[in-house]
Short mmCIF file of C-alpha atoms in Angstrom, two decimals:
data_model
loop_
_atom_site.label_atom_id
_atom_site.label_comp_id
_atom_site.label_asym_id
_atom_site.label_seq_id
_atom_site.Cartn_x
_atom_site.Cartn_y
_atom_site.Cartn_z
CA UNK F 12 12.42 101.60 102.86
CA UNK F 13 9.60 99.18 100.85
CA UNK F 14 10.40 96.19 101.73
CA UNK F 15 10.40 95.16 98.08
CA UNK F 16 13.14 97.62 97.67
CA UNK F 17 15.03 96.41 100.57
CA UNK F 18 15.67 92.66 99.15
CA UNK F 19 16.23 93.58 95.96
CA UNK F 20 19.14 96.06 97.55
CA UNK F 21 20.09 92.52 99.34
CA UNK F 22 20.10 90.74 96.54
CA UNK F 23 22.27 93.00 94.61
CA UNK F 24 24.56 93.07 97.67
CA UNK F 25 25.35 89.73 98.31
CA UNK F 26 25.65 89.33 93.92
CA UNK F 27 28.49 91.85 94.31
CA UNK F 28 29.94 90.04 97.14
CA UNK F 29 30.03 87.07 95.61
CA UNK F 30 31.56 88.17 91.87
CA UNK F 31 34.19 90.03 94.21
CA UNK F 32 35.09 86.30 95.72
CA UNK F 33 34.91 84.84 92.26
CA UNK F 34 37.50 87.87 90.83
CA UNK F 35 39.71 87.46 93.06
CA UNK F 36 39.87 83.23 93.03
CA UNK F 37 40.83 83.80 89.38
CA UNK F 38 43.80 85.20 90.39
CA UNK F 39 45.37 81.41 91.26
CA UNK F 40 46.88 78.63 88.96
CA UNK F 41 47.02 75.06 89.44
CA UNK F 42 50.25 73.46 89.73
CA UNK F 43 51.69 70.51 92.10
CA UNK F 44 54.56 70.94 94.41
CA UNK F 45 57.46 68.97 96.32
CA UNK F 46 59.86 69.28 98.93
CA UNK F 47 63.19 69.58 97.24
CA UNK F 48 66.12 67.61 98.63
CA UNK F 49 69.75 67.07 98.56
CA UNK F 50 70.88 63.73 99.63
CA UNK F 51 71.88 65.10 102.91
CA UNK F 52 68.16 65.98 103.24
CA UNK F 53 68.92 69.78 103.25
CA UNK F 54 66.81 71.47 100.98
CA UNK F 55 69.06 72.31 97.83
CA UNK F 56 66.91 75.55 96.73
CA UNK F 57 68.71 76.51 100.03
CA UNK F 58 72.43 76.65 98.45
CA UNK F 59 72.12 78.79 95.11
CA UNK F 60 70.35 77.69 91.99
CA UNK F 61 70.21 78.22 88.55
CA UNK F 62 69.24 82.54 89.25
CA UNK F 63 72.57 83.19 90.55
CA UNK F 64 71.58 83.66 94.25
CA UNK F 65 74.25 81.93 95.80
CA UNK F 66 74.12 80.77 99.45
CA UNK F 67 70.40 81.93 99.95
CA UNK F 68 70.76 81.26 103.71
CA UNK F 69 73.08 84.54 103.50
CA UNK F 70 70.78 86.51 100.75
CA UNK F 71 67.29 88.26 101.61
CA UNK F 72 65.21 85.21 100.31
CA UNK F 73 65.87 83.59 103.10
CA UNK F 74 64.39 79.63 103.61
CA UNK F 75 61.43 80.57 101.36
CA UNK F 76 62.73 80.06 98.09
CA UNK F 77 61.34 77.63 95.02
CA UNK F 78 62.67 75.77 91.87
CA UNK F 79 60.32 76.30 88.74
CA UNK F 80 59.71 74.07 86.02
CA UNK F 81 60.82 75.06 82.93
CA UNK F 82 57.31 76.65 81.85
CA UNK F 83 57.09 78.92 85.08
CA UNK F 84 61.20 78.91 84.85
CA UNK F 85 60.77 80.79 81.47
CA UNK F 86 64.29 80.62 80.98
CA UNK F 87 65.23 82.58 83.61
CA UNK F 88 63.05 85.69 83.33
CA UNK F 89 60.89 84.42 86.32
CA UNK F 90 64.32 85.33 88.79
CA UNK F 91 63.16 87.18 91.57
CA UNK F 92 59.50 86.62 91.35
CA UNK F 93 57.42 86.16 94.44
CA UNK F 94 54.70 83.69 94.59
CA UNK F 95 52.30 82.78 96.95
CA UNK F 96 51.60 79.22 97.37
CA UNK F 97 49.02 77.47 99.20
CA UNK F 98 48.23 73.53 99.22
CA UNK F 99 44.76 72.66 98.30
CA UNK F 100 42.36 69.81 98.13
CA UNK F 101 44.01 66.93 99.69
CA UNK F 102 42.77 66.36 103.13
CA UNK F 103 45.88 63.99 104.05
CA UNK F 104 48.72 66.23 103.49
CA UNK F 105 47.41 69.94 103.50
CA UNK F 106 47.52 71.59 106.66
CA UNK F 107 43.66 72.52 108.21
CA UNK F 108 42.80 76.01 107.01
CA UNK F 109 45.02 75.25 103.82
CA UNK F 110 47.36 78.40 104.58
CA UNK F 111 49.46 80.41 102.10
CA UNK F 112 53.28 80.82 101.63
CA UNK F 113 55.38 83.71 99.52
CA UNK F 114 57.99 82.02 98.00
CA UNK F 115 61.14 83.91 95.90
CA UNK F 116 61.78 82.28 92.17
CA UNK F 117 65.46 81.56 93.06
CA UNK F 118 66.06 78.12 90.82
CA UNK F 119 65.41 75.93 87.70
CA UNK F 120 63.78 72.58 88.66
CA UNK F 121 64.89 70.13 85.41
CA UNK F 122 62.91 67.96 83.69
CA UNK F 123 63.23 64.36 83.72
CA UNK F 124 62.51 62.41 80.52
CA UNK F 125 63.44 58.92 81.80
CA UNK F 126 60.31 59.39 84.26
CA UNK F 127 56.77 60.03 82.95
CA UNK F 128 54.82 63.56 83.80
CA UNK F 129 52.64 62.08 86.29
CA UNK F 130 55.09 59.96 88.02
CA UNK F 131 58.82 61.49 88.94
CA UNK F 132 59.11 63.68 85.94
CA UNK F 133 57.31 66.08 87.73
CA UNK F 134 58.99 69.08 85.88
CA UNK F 135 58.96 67.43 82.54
CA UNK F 136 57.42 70.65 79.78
CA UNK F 137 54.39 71.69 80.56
CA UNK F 138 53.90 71.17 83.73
CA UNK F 139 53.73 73.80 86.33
CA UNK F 140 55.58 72.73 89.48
CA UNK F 141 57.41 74.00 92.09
CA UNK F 142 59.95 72.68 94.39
CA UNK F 143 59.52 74.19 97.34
CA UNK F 144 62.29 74.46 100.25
CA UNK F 145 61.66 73.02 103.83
CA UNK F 146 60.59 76.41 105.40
CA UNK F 147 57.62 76.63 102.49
CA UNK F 148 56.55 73.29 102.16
CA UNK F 149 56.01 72.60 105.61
CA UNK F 150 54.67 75.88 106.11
CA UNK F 151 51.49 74.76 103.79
CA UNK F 152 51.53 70.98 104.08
CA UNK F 153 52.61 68.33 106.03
CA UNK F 154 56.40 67.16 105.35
CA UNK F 155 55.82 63.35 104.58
CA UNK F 156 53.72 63.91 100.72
CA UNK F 157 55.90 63.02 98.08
CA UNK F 158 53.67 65.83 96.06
CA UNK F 159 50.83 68.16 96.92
CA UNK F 160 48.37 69.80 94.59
CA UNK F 161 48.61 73.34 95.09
CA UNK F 162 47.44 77.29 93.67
CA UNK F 163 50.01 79.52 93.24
CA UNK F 164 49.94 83.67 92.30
CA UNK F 165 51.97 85.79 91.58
CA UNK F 166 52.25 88.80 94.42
CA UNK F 167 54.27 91.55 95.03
CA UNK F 168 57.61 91.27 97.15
CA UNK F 169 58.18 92.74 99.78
CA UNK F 170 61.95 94.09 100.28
CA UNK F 171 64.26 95.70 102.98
CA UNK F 172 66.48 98.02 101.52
CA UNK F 173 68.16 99.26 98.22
CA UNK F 174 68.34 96.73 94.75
CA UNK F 175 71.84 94.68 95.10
CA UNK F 176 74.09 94.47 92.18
CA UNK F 177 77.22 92.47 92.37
CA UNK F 178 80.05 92.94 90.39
CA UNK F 179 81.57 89.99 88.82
CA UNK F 180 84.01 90.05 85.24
CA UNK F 181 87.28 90.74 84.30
CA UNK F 182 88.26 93.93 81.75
CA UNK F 183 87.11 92.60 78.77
CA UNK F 184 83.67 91.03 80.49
CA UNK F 185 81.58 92.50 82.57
CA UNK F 186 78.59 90.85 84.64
CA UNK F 187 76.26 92.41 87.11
CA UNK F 188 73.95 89.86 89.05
CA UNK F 189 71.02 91.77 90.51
CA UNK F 190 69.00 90.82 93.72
CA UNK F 191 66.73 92.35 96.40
CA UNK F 192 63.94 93.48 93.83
CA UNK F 193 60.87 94.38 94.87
CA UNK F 194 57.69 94.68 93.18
CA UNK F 195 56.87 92.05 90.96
CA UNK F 196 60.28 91.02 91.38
CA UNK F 197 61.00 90.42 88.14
CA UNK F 198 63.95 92.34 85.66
CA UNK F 199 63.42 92.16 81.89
CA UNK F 200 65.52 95.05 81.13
CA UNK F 201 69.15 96.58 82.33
CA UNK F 202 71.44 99.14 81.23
CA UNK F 203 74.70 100.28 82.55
CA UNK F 204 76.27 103.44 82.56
CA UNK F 205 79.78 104.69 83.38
CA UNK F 206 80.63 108.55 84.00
CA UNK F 207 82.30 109.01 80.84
CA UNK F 208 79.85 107.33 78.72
CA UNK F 209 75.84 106.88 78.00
CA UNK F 210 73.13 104.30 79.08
CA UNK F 211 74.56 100.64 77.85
CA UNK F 212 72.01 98.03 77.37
CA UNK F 213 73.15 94.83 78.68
CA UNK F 214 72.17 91.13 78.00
CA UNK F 215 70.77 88.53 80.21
CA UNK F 216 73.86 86.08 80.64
CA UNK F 217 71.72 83.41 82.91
CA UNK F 218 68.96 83.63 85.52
CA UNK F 219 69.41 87.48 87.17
CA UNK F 220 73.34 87.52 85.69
CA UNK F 221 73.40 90.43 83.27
CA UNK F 222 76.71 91.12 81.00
CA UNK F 223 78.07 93.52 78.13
CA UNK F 224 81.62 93.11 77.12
CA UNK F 225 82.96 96.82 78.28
CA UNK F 226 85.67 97.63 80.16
CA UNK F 227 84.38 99.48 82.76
CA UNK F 228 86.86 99.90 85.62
CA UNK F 229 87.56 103.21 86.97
CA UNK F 230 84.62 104.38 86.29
CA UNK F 231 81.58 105.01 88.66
CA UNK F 232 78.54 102.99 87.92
CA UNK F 233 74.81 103.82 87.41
CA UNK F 234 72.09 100.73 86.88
CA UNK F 235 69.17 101.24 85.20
CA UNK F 236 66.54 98.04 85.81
CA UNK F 237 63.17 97.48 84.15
CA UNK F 238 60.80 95.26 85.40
CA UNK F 239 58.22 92.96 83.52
CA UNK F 240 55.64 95.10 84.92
CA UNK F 241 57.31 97.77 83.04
CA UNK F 242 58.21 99.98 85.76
CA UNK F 243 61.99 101.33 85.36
CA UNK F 244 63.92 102.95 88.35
CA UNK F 245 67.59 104.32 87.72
CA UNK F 246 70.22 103.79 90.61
CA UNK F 247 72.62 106.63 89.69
CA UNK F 248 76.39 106.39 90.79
CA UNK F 249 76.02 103.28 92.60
CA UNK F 250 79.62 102.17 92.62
CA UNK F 251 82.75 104.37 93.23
CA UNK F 252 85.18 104.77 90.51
CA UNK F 253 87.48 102.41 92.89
CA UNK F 254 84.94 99.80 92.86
CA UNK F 255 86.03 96.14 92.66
CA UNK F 256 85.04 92.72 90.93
CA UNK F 257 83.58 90.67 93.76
CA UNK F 258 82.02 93.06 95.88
CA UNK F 259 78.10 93.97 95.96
CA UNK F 260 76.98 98.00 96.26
CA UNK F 261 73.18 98.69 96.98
CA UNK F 262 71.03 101.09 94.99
CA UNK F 263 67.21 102.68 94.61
CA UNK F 264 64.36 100.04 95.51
CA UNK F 265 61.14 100.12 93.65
CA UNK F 266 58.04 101.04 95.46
CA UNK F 267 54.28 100.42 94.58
#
């Protein structure tokens, strides 16, 4: 090949290379992150939250969960969603390498308006933060910062098994909190459907708690769940007609 030829070919190579690098850095948002705390010093993103989780030490999220501020928190929507986190340049407290975390959206981190943005009211609108549990902050930075700066993307989650929906309500109420969702994570849409009647929509209660006021026992129960991604999957006679308030039945999982 002319030699000419040749570095123009390299040129062009390493130009492609280096938009590719560029494309995919756009992908991250700044934010800042803490370790969240209860007094005992147990992280409390560990024990439930404001999605609905419950004990997350007995859930699939597991140790790396996060509270959102209210902007990321979107009022709940942002349930479910997986992020990956990594701190970023702060030679002190980020670990060498500055490594990456996937955290689960499993809380609401409040704002404080008696503390100013940049100084304790760290989740005061419109900041983006996160407060990370013990597992994921120390996983990215080290455990004695009071607050990191970090990126943050959204990614897809990875799952084990079927979507969970757990039954909660009485005959006049009923409430479906819905877990275990893969792909982006994150449900924007659910209807409910008995064997004797036709697709229900149901309304978003609080975080990942979905209700419609039907009296659905003694009937078997099919879940329909859209995500914001806008892919729907129906779960078709998930519960038995002798299903009970309380319990949790597994359905279809969504697959890229």
């Amino acid at each position: 090949m002319d030699s000419g030829l040749l570095q123009h070919a390299l040129c062009l190579f390493f130009l492609l290379c280096r938009l590719f690098q560029a494309s995919a850095e756009d992908d991250w948002n700044i934010a800042t992150a803490t370790l969240s705390r209860d007094k005992d010093g147990s992280s409390s993103v560990n024990t439930g939250g404001a999605c609905g989780y419950g004990d997350l030490r007995q859930s699939s999220y597991g140790g790396y969960s996060a509270g959102l501020s209210g902007k990321l928190f979107n009022r709940g929507s942002s349930c479910g969603a997986c992020l990956e986190v990594r701190c970023v340049n702060h030679i002190r407290w980020c670990l060498q390498g500055s490594p990456s975390v996937v955290v689960t959206a499993t809380d609401f981190c409040p704002p404080n308006s008696g503390l100013s943005s940049d100084y304790g009211g760290w989740c005061n609108f419109p900041k983006e933060h996160l407060e990370l549990s013990h597992a994921a902050f120390t996983g990215i930075a080290e455990t004695r910062a009071e607050i990191i700066p970090v990126q943050y993307r959204r990614v897809k989650c990875g799952r084990r098994g079927g979507l969970r929906f757990s039954l909660n309500g009485s005959s006049h109420f009923f409430q479906v909190l819905i877990s275990n969702v893969g792909l982006d994570g994150e449900v924007v849409g659910v209807k409910v459907k008995g064997h004797t009647t036709a697709w229900i929509p149901m309304a978003r209660n609080w975080g990942q708690n979905w209700h419609s006021s039907l009296d659905l026992i003694g009937q078997s129960l099919s879940f329909e769940v859209t995500l914001r991604g806008g892919k729907t999957i129906a779960s078709y006679d998930v519960a038995p007609p002798y299903w009970r308030f309380g319990m949790t039945y597994q359905g279809k999982q969504f697959h890229s």
